[in-house]
Amino acid sequence: MASSFYSESILAAARLDAYEVVDEILCRAPNTINCQNEEGHNVIQLAVITRSERVYNLIHRIIVQSERYRTMTDSYKNNLVHLAGRLAPSFVLERTNGAALQLQQELLWREQMEKLMSPLELEKENMYKETPAILFTREHQDLIKQGENWMKITAESCSITAALTVTVVFAAAITVPGGSNQESGVPLFKNEIAFTIFAISNAFSLFTAATALLLFLSILTARFSERDFLVTLPQRLIFGLFMLFLSTTTMIVALICGFACLPISVIVTIKLPLLIDLIRSTYFPIFGKKSYLESCKIYRESAIFRRAGVFDFGM
């Protein structure tokens, strides 16, 4: 009776990633985890379909400790990896900037579901004779193309900035401040501290800008397969942007004329949010134990679920 009363509420909460509501309802009525919508999807399946990461993290241990939940399928014989292979709703994709990072998040969800399955489960076909891999490729073919274009456009704009930086610092290197001795070629200010700072900063800027340029060019010549968007391409872009930022910073230190650095500095500042998003998306996993889960009741009162006999939530 309680399960029926909370059915619509817990399903709506799962779709909206309202983990506090799901936590409260599961504590009151553990059997509501089996409630289904009109398409036959329960709370776990809805969390995967709608990419509700906080709800998924909340019920992750339930899935891991129950083979029934790990291997369950919907009315179209889609297992959890199939469901993770479906394209996320548009309102979910819009949370992430850039098609490449959106695709990365989709790949992370697929990878997480694959960890729950045996190799045989990963090759099972649904009602339409599609394996999870085939379904993912079909659903994400447009996003893959958009991600490739986004990566190329970003790499091209950054490579132009890197090339401009190389040009500026190289010109500064061959045009030594204060000139050189006409006979020996030794810089006149070689014993000055300011000149030493200039020389070191300029050299560092040149090398880092050249490294960044090579990294951006490697992105432009990449094959852009599905798996490349998970780690390889984001890492190259992260290191390329990081090298570009270092190069610009040291260039500003090296050059006395700050106005000459202003255009490049503006471009780098614009790209800083992108670097932050890349690092967060690539190196800070969305799955696993999270601090907000410590306050959830189903982590503190697991005896409720053992008594209900719905699942064993062993500690």
CSV table of C-alpha atoms in Angstrom, one decimal:
chain,number,residue,atom,x,y,z
A,1,MET,CA,0.0,0.0,0.0
A,2,ALA,CA,2.8,2.4,0.9
A,3,SER,CA,4.7,1.5,-2.3
A,4,SER,CA,1.6,2.5,-4.3
A,5,PHE,CA,1.2,5.8,-2.4
A,6,TYR,CA,4.9,6.8,-3.0
A,7,SER,CA,5.2,5.4,-6.5
A,8,GLU,CA,4.7,8.6,-8.6
A,9,SER,CA,6.8,10.6,-6.1
A,10,ILE,CA,9.9,8.4,-6.1
A,11,LEU,CA,9.8,8.0,-9.9
A,12,ALA,CA,9.6,11.8,-10.4
A,13,ALA,CA,12.4,12.2,-7.9
A,14,ALA,CA,14.6,9.7,-9.7
A,15,ARG,CA,14.1,11.6,-13.0
A,16,LEU,CA,14.9,14.9,-11.4
A,17,ASP,CA,17.9,13.6,-9.4
A,18,ALA,CA,16.3,14.6,-6.1
A,19,TYR,CA,18.3,12.2,-4.0
A,20,GLU,CA,17.0,13.5,-0.7
A,21,VAL,CA,13.4,12.6,-1.7
A,22,VAL,CA,14.5,9.2,-2.9
A,23,ASP,CA,16.3,8.6,0.3
A,24,GLU,CA,13.3,9.6,2.4
A,25,ILE,CA,10.9,7.4,0.5
A,26,LEU,CA,13.1,4.4,0.4
A,27,CYS,CA,13.4,4.6,4.2
A,28,ARG,CA,9.7,4.7,4.6
A,29,ALA,CA,8.9,2.2,1.9
A,30,PRO,CA,11.9,0.1,0.7
A,31,ASN,CA,9.7,-1.7,-1.8
A,32,THR,CA,9.2,1.5,-3.8
A,33,ILE,CA,12.6,0.8,-5.5
A,34,ASN,CA,10.6,-1.7,-7.6
A,35,CYS,CA,7.9,0.8,-8.7
A,36,GLN,CA,7.7,1.2,-12.5
A,37,ASN,CA,6.6,3.9,-14.8
A,38,GLU,CA,4.4,3.4,-17.9
A,39,GLU,CA,7.4,2.2,-19.9
A,40,GLY,CA,8.2,-0.4,-17.3
A,41,HIS,CA,11.3,1.3,-15.8
A,42,ASN,CA,12.0,1.3,-12.1
A,43,VAL,CA,14.0,3.8,-10.0
A,44,ILE,CA,17.4,2.3,-10.9
A,45,GLN,CA,16.7,2.2,-14.6
A,46,LEU,CA,15.3,5.7,-14.5
A,47,ALA,CA,18.4,7.0,-12.7
A,48,VAL,CA,20.5,5.6,-15.5
A,49,ILE,CA,18.3,6.8,-18.4
A,50,THR,CA,18.1,10.4,-17.0
A,51,ARG,CA,21.7,10.4,-15.8
A,52,SER,CA,20.6,11.2,-12.2
A,53,GLU,CA,24.1,10.8,-10.8
A,54,ARG,CA,23.2,11.6,-7.2
A,55,VAL,CA,20.3,9.1,-7.1
A,56,TYR,CA,22.6,6.5,-8.7
A,57,ASN,CA,25.3,7.1,-6.1
A,58,LEU,CA,22.7,6.7,-3.4
A,59,ILE,CA,21.5,3.3,-4.6
A,60,HIS,CA,24.8,2.1,-6.1
A,61,ARG,CA,25.5,-0.4,-3.3
A,62,ILE,CA,22.0,-1.9,-3.7
A,63,ILE,CA,22.8,-2.6,-7.4
A,64,VAL,CA,26.2,-4.0,-6.7
A,65,GLN,CA,24.9,-6.4,-4.0
A,66,SER,CA,22.0,-7.7,-5.9
A,67,GLU,CA,22.4,-9.8,-9.1
A,68,ARG,CA,18.7,-9.3,-9.8
A,69,TYR,CA,19.2,-5.6,-10.2
A,70,ARG,CA,22.5,-5.8,-12.1
A,71,THR,CA,21.1,-8.1,-14.7
A,72,MET,CA,17.5,-6.8,-15.0
A,73,THR,CA,16.1,-5.8,-18.3
A,74,ASP,CA,13.1,-3.7,-19.4
A,75,SER,CA,10.3,-4.7,-21.7
A,76,TYR,CA,12.6,-4.3,-24.8
A,77,LYS,CA,15.3,-6.5,-23.2
A,78,ASN,CA,17.6,-3.6,-22.6
A,79,ASN,CA,19.9,-4.1,-19.7
A,80,LEU,CA,21.6,-1.3,-17.7
A,81,VAL,CA,24.4,-0.9,-20.3
A,82,HIS,CA,21.8,-0.6,-23.1
A,83,LEU,CA,20.0,2.1,-21.1
A,84,ALA,CA,23.3,3.9,-20.5
A,85,GLY,CA,23.8,3.7,-24.3
A,86,ARG,CA,20.7,5.8,-24.9
A,87,LEU,CA,21.3,9.4,-25.6
A,88,ALA,CA,20.7,11.5,-22.4
A,89,PRO,CA,17.8,13.9,-22.4
A,90,SER,CA,18.5,17.3,-23.8
A,91,PHE,CA,18.1,19.0,-20.4
A,92,VAL,CA,20.9,16.7,-19.0
A,93,LEU,CA,23.3,17.4,-21.9
A,94,GLU,CA,22.8,21.1,-21.6
A,95,ARG,CA,24.4,21.0,-18.1
A,96,THR,CA,27.7,20.4,-19.7
A,97,ASN,CA,29.4,22.9,-22.0
A,98,GLY,CA,30.7,21.6,-25.3
A,99,ALA,CA,29.7,18.5,-27.3
A,100,ALA,CA,33.0,16.7,-26.5
A,101,LEU,CA,32.5,17.0,-22.8
A,102,GLN,CA,28.9,15.9,-23.2
A,103,LEU,CA,30.1,12.8,-25.0
A,104,GLN,CA,32.7,12.2,-22.3
A,105,GLN,CA,30.0,12.2,-19.7
A,106,GLU,CA,27.9,9.7,-21.8
A,107,LEU,CA,31.0,7.5,-22.1
A,108,LEU,CA,31.6,7.6,-18.3
A,109,TRP,CA,28.0,6.4,-17.7
A,110,ARG,CA,28.5,3.5,-20.1
A,111,GLU,CA,31.8,2.6,-18.5
A,112,GLN,CA,30.2,2.6,-15.1
A,113,MET,CA,27.4,0.3,-16.2
A,114,GLU,CA,29.9,-2.0,-17.9
A,115,LYS,CA,31.7,-2.5,-14.5
A,116,LEU,CA,28.5,-4.1,-13.1
A,117,MET,CA,28.2,-6.6,-15.9
A,118,SER,CA,29.9,-9.8,-16.9
A,119,PRO,CA,31.5,-10.0,-20.4
A,120,LEU,CA,28.5,-12.1,-21.6
A,121,GLU,CA,26.0,-9.5,-20.4
A,122,LEU,CA,27.9,-6.9,-22.4
A,123,GLU,CA,27.2,-8.8,-25.6
A,124,LYS,CA,23.5,-9.5,-25.1
A,125,GLU,CA,21.1,-8.2,-27.7
A,126,ASN,CA,17.9,-6.3,-27.0
A,127,MET,CA,14.6,-6.9,-28.8
A,128,TYR,CA,16.0,-5.0,-31.9
A,129,LYS,CA,19.1,-7.3,-32.1
A,130,GLU,CA,21.4,-4.5,-30.8
A,131,THR,CA,24.2,-5.0,-28.4
A,132,PRO,CA,25.0,-2.1,-26.0
A,133,ALA,CA,27.9,-1.0,-28.1
A,134,ILE,CA,25.8,-0.9,-31.3
A,135,LEU,CA,23.0,1.0,-29.5
A,136,PHE,CA,25.5,3.5,-28.1
A,137,THR,CA,27.0,4.2,-31.5
A,138,ARG,CA,23.6,4.6,-33.2
A,139,GLU,CA,22.3,6.9,-30.5
A,140,HIS,CA,25.4,9.1,-30.3
A,141,GLN,CA,26.5,9.3,-33.9
A,142,ASP,CA,25.4,13.0,-34.2
A,143,LEU,CA,27.0,13.9,-30.8
A,144,ILE,CA,30.3,12.3,-31.9
A,145,LYS,CA,30.3,14.4,-35.0
A,146,GLN,CA,29.5,17.5,-33.0
A,147,GLY,CA,32.2,16.6,-30.5
A,148,GLU,CA,34.8,16.2,-33.3
A,149,ASN,CA,33.9,19.6,-34.7
A,150,TRP,CA,34.0,21.2,-31.2
A,151,MET,CA,37.4,19.7,-30.5
A,152,LYS,CA,38.8,20.8,-33.9
A,153,ILE,CA,37.5,24.4,-33.5
A,154,THR,CA,38.8,24.7,-30.0
A,155,ALA,CA,42.2,23.2,-31.0
A,156,GLU,CA,42.5,25.5,-34.0
A,157,SER,CA,41.7,28.7,-32.0
A,158,CYS,CA,44.2,27.7,-29.3
A,159,SER,CA,46.9,26.7,-31.8
A,160,ILE,CA,46.6,30.2,-33.4
A,161,THR,CA,47.1,31.7,-29.9
A,162,ALA,CA,50.1,29.4,-29.3
A,163,ALA,CA,51.6,30.2,-32.7
A,164,LEU,CA,51.3,33.9,-32.0
A,165,THR,CA,53.0,33.5,-28.6
A,166,VAL,CA,55.8,31.6,-30.3
A,167,THR,CA,56.3,34.4,-32.8
A,168,VAL,CA,56.3,37.1,-30.1
A,169,VAL,CA,58.7,35.4,-27.7
A,170,PHE,CA,61.0,34.3,-30.6
A,171,ALA,CA,61.2,37.8,-31.9
A,172,ALA,CA,62.0,39.0,-28.4
A,173,ALA,CA,64.7,36.4,-28.0
A,174,ILE,CA,66.6,37.5,-31.2
A,175,THR,CA,66.1,41.2,-30.4
A,176,VAL,CA,68.0,41.3,-27.2
A,177,PRO,CA,67.0,44.3,-24.9
A,178,GLY,CA,69.8,46.8,-24.9
A,179,GLY,CA,71.6,45.2,-27.8
A,180,SER,CA,74.8,43.2,-27.9
A,181,ASN,CA,78.4,43.9,-28.1
A,182,GLN,CA,79.3,44.3,-31.8
A,183,GLU,CA,82.5,42.4,-31.5
A,184,SER,CA,81.7,39.5,-29.1
A,185,GLY,CA,77.9,39.4,-29.5
A,186,VAL,CA,77.4,39.2,-25.8
A,187,PRO,CA,74.3,41.1,-24.5
A,188,LEU,CA,75.2,44.3,-22.9
A,189,PHE,CA,72.9,43.7,-19.9
A,190,LYS,CA,73.9,40.1,-19.3
A,191,ASN,CA,74.9,40.9,-15.7
A,192,GLU,CA,71.6,42.7,-14.9
A,193,ILE,CA,69.0,40.8,-12.8
A,194,ALA,CA,66.2,42.1,-15.0
A,195,PHE,CA,67.9,40.7,-18.1
A,196,THR,CA,68.3,37.3,-16.4
A,197,ILE,CA,64.6,37.3,-15.5
A,198,PHE,CA,63.8,38.2,-19.1
A,199,ALA,CA,66.0,35.5,-20.6
A,200,ILE,CA,64.7,32.7,-18.4
A,201,SER,CA,61.0,33.8,-18.7
A,202,ASN,CA,61.3,34.2,-22.5
A,203,ALA,CA,62.9,30.8,-23.0
A,204,PHE,CA,60.3,29.1,-20.8
A,205,SER,CA,57.5,30.9,-22.7
A,206,LEU,CA,58.9,29.8,-26.0
A,207,PHE,CA,59.3,26.1,-25.0
A,208,THR,CA,55.8,25.9,-23.4
A,209,ALA,CA,54.1,27.6,-26.3
A,210,ALA,CA,55.8,25.2,-28.8
A,211,THR,CA,54.7,22.3,-26.6
A,212,ALA,CA,51.1,23.6,-26.6
A,213,LEU,CA,51.2,24.1,-30.3
A,214,LEU,CA,52.2,20.5,-30.8
A,215,LEU,CA,49.5,19.2,-28.5
A,216,PHE,CA,46.8,21.2,-30.3
A,217,LEU,CA,48.1,19.9,-33.7
A,218,SER,CA,47.9,16.3,-32.3
A,219,ILE,CA,44.2,16.9,-31.6
A,220,LEU,CA,43.6,18.1,-35.2
A,221,THR,CA,45.2,14.9,-36.6
A,222,ALA,CA,43.5,12.5,-34.1
A,223,ARG,CA,41.2,9.7,-35.3
A,224,PHE,CA,38.3,10.9,-33.1
A,225,SER,CA,36.9,7.4,-32.2
A,226,GLU,CA,34.4,7.0,-29.4
A,227,ARG,CA,36.8,6.0,-26.7
A,228,ASP,CA,39.2,8.8,-27.5
A,229,PHE,CA,36.7,11.3,-26.1
A,230,LEU,CA,36.8,9.5,-22.7
A,231,VAL,CA,40.4,10.4,-21.7
A,232,THR,CA,42.9,10.8,-24.6
A,233,LEU,CA,41.5,13.9,-26.3
A,234,PRO,CA,40.4,15.7,-23.1
A,235,GLN,CA,43.9,15.1,-21.6
A,236,ARG,CA,45.6,16.5,-24.7
A,237,LEU,CA,43.4,19.6,-24.6
A,238,ILE,CA,44.0,20.0,-20.8
A,239,PHE,CA,47.8,19.8,-21.2
A,240,GLY,CA,47.7,22.0,-24.2
A,241,LEU,CA,45.7,24.7,-22.4
A,242,PHE,CA,47.9,24.4,-19.3
A,243,MET,CA,51.1,24.9,-21.4
A,244,LEU,CA,49.4,27.9,-23.2
A,245,PHE,CA,48.6,29.5,-19.8
A,246,LEU,CA,52.2,29.0,-18.6
A,247,SER,CA,53.5,30.4,-21.8
A,248,THR,CA,51.4,33.5,-21.6
A,249,THR,CA,52.2,34.1,-18.0
A,250,THR,CA,55.9,33.9,-18.5
A,251,MET,CA,55.7,36.0,-21.7
A,252,ILE,CA,54.1,38.8,-19.7
A,253,VAL,CA,56.9,38.5,-17.2
A,254,ALA,CA,59.5,38.6,-19.9
A,255,LEU,CA,58.1,41.5,-21.9
A,256,ILE,CA,58.1,45.0,-20.4
A,257,CYS,CA,55.4,46.2,-22.8
A,258,GLY,CA,52.3,44.8,-21.2
A,259,PHE,CA,50.0,46.1,-23.9
A,260,ALA,CA,51.7,43.8,-26.4
A,261,CYS,CA,50.5,40.8,-24.3
A,262,LEU,CA,46.9,42.1,-23.9
A,263,PRO,CA,45.3,40.4,-26.9
A,264,ILE,CA,46.8,37.0,-26.0
A,265,SER,CA,46.0,37.4,-22.3
A,266,VAL,CA,42.4,38.1,-23.1
A,267,ILE,CA,42.1,34.9,-25.3
A,268,VAL,CA,43.7,32.8,-22.5
A,269,THR,CA,41.4,34.3,-19.9
A,270,ILE,CA,38.4,33.3,-22.0
A,271,LYS,CA,39.7,29.8,-22.3
A,272,LEU,CA,40.3,29.4,-18.5
A,273,PRO,CA,36.7,28.3,-17.7
A,274,LEU,CA,37.1,25.6,-20.4
A,275,LEU,CA,40.2,24.3,-18.7
A,276,ILE,CA,38.4,24.1,-15.4
A,277,ASP,CA,35.5,22.2,-17.0
A,278,LEU,CA,37.9,19.8,-18.6
A,279,ILE,CA,39.8,19.1,-15.4
A,280,ARG,CA,36.6,18.6,-13.4
A,281,SER,CA,35.1,16.3,-16.1
A,282,THR,CA,38.2,14.2,-16.6
A,283,TYR,CA,39.8,13.9,-13.2
A,284,PHE,CA,36.9,14.2,-10.7
A,285,PRO,CA,34.6,11.2,-11.2
A,286,ILE,CA,30.9,11.6,-10.8
A,287,PHE,CA,30.5,8.1,-9.4
A,288,GLY,CA,31.6,6.6,-6.1
A,289,LYS,CA,31.3,7.7,-2.5
A,290,LYS,CA,30.3,11.3,-2.1
A,291,SER,CA,30.3,13.5,1.0
A,292,TYR,CA,26.6,14.3,0.6
A,293,LEU,CA,25.7,10.6,1.0
A,294,GLU,CA,27.0,10.6,4.6
A,295,SER,CA,23.7,12.3,5.7
A,296,CYS,CA,21.5,9.9,3.8
A,297,LYS,CA,19.3,7.6,5.9
A,298,ILE,CA,19.8,4.5,3.8
A,299,TYR,CA,23.5,4.6,4.7
A,300,ARG,CA,22.8,5.0,8.4
A,301,GLU,CA,19.8,2.7,8.8
A,302,SER,CA,20.6,-0.3,6.6
A,303,ALA,CA,18.7,-2.6,9.0
A,304,ILE,CA,15.5,-1.2,7.6
A,305,PHE,CA,16.2,-2.8,4.2
A,306,ARG,CA,17.4,-6.1,5.6
A,307,ARG,CA,14.1,-6.5,7.5
A,308,ALA,CA,12.1,-5.5,4.5
A,309,GLY,CA,13.8,-8.3,2.5
A,310,VAL,CA,14.1,-6.2,-0.6
A,311,PHE,CA,17.9,-6.4,-0.7
A,312,ASP,CA,20.8,-7.1,1.6
A,313,PHE,CA,22.6,-3.8,2.2
A,314,GLY,CA,25.6,-5.3,4.0
A,315,MET,CA,27.9,-2.9,5.8
